[in-house]
Short mmCIF file of C-alpha atoms in Angstrom, two decimals:
data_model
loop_
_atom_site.label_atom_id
_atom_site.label_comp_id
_atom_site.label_asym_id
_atom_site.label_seq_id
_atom_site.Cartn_x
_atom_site.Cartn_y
_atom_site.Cartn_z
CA UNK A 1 -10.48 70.16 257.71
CA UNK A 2 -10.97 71.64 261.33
CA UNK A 3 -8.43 70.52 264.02
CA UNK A 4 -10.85 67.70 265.86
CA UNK A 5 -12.21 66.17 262.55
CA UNK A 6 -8.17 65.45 262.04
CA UNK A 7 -7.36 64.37 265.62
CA UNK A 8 -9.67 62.43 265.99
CA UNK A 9 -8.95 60.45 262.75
CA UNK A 10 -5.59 60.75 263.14
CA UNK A 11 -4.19 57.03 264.30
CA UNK A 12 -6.76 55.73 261.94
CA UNK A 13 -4.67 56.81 259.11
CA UNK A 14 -1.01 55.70 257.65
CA UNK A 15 1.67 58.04 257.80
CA UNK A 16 2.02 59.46 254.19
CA UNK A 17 -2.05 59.74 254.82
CA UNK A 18 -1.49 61.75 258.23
CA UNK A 19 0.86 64.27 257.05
CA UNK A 20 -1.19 64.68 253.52
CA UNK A 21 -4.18 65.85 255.18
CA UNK A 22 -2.19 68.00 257.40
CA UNK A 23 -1.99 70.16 254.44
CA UNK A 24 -5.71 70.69 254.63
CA UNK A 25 -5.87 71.83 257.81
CA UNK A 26 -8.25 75.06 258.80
CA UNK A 27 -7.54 74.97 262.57
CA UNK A 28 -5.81 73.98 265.30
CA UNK A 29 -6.56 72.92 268.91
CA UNK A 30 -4.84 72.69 272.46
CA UNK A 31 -1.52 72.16 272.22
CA UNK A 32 -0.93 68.97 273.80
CA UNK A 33 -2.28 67.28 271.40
CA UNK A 34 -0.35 68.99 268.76
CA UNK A 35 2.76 68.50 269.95
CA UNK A 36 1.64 64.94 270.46
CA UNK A 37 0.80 64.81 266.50
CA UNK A 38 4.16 66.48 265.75
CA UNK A 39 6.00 63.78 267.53
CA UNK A 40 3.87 61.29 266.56
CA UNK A 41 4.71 61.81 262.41
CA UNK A 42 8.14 60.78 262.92
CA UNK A 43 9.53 62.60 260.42
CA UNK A 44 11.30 65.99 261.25
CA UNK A 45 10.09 67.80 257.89
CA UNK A 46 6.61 67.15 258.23
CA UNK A 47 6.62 67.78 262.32
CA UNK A 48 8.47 71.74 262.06
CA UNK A 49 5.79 72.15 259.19
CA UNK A 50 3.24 71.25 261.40
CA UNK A 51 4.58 73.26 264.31
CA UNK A 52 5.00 76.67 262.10
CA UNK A 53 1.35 76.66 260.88
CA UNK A 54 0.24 75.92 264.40
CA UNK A 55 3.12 78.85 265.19
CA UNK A 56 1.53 81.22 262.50
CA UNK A 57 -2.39 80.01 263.91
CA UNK A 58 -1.44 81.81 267.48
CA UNK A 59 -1.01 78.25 269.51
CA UNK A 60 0.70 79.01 272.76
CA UNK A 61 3.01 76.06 273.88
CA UNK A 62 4.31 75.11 277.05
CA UNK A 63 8.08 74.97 278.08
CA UNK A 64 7.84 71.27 278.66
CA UNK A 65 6.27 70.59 275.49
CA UNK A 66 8.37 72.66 273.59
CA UNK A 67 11.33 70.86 274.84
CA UNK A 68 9.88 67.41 273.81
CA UNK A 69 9.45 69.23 270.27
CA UNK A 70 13.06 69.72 270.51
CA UNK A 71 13.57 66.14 269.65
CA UNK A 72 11.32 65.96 266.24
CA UNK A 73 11.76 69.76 264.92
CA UNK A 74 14.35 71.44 263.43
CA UNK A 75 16.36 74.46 263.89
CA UNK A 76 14.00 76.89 262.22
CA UNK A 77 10.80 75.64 263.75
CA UNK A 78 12.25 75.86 266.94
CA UNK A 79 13.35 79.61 266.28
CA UNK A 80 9.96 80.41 265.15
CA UNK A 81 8.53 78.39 268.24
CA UNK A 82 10.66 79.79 270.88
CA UNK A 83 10.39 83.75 269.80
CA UNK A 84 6.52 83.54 269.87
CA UNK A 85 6.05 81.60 273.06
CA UNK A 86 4.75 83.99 275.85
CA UNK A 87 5.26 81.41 278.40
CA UNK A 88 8.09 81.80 281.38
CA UNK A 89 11.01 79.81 280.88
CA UNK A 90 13.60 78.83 284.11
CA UNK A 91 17.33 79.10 283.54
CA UNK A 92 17.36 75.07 283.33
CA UNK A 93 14.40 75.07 280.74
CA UNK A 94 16.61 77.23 278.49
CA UNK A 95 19.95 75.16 279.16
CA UNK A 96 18.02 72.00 278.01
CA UNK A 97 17.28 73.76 274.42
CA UNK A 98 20.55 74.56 273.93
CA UNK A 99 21.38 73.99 270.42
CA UNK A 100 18.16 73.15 269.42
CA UNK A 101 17.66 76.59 268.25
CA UNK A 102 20.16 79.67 267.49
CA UNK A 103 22.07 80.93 270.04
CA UNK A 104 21.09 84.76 269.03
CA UNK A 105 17.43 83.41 269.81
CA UNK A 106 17.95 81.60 272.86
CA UNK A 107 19.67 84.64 273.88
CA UNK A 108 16.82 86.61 273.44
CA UNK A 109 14.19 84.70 275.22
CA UNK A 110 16.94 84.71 278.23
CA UNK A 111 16.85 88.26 278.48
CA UNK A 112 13.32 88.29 278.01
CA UNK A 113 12.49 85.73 281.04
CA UNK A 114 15.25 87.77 282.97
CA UNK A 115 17.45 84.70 283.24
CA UNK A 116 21.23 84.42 282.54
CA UNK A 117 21.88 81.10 281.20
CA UNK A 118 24.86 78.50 282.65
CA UNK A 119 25.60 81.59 284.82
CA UNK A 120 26.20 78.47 287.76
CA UNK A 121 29.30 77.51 285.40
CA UNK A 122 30.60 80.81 285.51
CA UNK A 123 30.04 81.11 289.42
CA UNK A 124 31.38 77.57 290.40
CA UNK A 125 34.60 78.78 287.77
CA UNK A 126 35.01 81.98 289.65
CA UNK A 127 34.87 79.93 293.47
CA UNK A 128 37.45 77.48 292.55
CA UNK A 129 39.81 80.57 290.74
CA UNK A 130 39.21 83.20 293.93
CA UNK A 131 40.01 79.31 296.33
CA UNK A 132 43.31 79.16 294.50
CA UNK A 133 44.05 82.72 295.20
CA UNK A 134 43.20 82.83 298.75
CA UNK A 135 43.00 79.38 300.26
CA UNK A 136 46.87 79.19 300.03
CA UNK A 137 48.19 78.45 303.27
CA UNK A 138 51.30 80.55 304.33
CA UNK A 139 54.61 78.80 304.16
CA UNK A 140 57.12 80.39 306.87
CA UNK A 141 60.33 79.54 305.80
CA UNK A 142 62.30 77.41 307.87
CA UNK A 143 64.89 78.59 309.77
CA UNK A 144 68.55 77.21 308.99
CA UNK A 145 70.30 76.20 312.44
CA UNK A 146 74.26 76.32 313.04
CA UNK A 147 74.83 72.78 311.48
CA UNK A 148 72.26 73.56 308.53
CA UNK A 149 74.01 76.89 307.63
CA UNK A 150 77.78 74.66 307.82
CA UNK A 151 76.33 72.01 305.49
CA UNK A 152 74.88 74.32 302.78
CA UNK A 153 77.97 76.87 303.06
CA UNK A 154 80.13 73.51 302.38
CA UNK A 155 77.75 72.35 299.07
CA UNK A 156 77.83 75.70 298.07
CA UNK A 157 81.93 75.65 298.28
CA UNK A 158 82.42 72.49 296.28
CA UNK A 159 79.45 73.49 293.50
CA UNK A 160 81.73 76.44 293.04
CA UNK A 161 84.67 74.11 293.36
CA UNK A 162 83.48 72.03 290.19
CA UNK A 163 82.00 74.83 288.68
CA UNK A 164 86.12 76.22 288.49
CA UNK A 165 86.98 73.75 286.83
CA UNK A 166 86.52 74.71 283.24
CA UNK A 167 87.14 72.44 280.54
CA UNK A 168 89.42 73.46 277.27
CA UNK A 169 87.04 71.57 274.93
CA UNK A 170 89.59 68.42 273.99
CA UNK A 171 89.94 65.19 275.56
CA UNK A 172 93.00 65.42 277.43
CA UNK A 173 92.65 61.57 277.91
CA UNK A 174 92.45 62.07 282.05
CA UNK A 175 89.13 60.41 281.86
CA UNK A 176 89.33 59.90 285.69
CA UNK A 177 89.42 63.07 286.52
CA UNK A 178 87.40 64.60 283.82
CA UNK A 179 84.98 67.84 285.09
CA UNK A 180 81.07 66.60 284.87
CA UNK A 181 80.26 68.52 281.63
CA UNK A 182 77.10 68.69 279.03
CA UNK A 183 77.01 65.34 276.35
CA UNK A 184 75.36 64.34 274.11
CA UNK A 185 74.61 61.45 272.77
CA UNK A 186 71.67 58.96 271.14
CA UNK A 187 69.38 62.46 270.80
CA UNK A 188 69.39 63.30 274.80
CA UNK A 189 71.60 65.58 277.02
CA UNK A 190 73.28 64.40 280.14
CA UNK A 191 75.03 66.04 282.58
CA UNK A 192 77.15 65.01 285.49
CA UNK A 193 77.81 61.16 284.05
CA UNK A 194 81.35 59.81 284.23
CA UNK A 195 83.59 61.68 281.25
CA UNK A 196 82.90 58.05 278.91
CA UNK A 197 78.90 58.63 279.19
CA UNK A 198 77.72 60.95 275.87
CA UNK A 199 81.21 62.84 276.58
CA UNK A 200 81.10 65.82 273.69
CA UNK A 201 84.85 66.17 273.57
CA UNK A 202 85.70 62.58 272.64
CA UNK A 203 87.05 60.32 275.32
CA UNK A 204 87.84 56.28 275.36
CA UNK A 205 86.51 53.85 272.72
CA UNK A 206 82.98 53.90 273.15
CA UNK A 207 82.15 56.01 275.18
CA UNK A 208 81.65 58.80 272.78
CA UNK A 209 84.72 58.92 271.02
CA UNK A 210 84.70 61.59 268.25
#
């Protein structure tokens, strides 16, 4: 059966009927109106059949209706369909197939349309990487006065202060006057809490007592 006798006929038919005479088919004709057919079976099987005889019969399709056969074709079709079309493909065409087909073939039809695909990704990645490394705006450090050097020289004295004051590792029950040290207590750390709070070295009734 030549292509027109069939489309012509076509919507006349039932579905099992449709895609049994597609097995009879001698020819094929413009390829709107077999893509149209393709989509039109509703089944994916029957539809990437239909597109690999039409394939294998030297019908050219056109990147939009090869994206609409994305929808009703599968993967193999769409390999067979996408490494025999002649037509020019943009960058977004290609992006919009994306995993329709294998990437190896999608690939290849890039490179063959000269076109690098999602290279706006990389770009955009690159701006906001080469921002981060040059858009940083120069701290000067601020300069310490007369009273700002007295105040930090005076911290500094009585970290060191504390810091001097080393603890033996037993409760010496001065609980008062007990250095800040490390606790531990209930599964968390503390540090600088009165001597009763998660105290690691005992201290008064519960407050840690070991």
């Amino acid at each position: 059966m030549d292509w027109d006798s069939y489309y012509e006929k076509f919507y006349e038919w039932a579905t099992s009927t449709q895609i049994k005479k597609m097995s009879s088919l001698t020819s094929f004709g413009a390829s709107a109106e077999v893509a149209e057919v393709a989509q039109e079976y509703m089944d994916e099987k029957a539809a990437s059949r239909l597109i690999k005889k039409a394939v294998a019969n030297g019908v050219q399709f056109t990147p939009d209706e090869i994206y609409d056969l994305s929808g009703c074709c599968d993967t193999s079709a769409m390999n067979e369909l996408l490494k025999s079309a002649k037509c020019a493909f943009t960058q977004e065409q290609l992006e919009d197939l994306w995993g329709s087909a294998d990437d190896d073939v999608l690939e290849l039809v890039a490179k063959r349309n000269h076109v690098t695909m999602f290279a706006d990704d990389v770009v955009e990645e690159a701006s906001i990487e080469d921002k981060a490394d040059y858009d940083e705006p120069e701290q000067n450090e601020p300069k310490l006065g007369s009273f700002s050097k007295l105040g930090l020289a005076f911290v500094v004295g009585s970290l060191l202060g504390k810091k001097s004051q080393s603890h033996h590792g037993r409760c010496t029950g001065d609980c008062a006057n007990c250095p800040p040290h490390y606790g531990y207590r209930y599964g968390r750390w503390y540090y600088g809490h009165d001597h009763t709070h998660g105290c690691e070295f005992g201290g008064n009734k519960g407050g840690g007592g070991l």
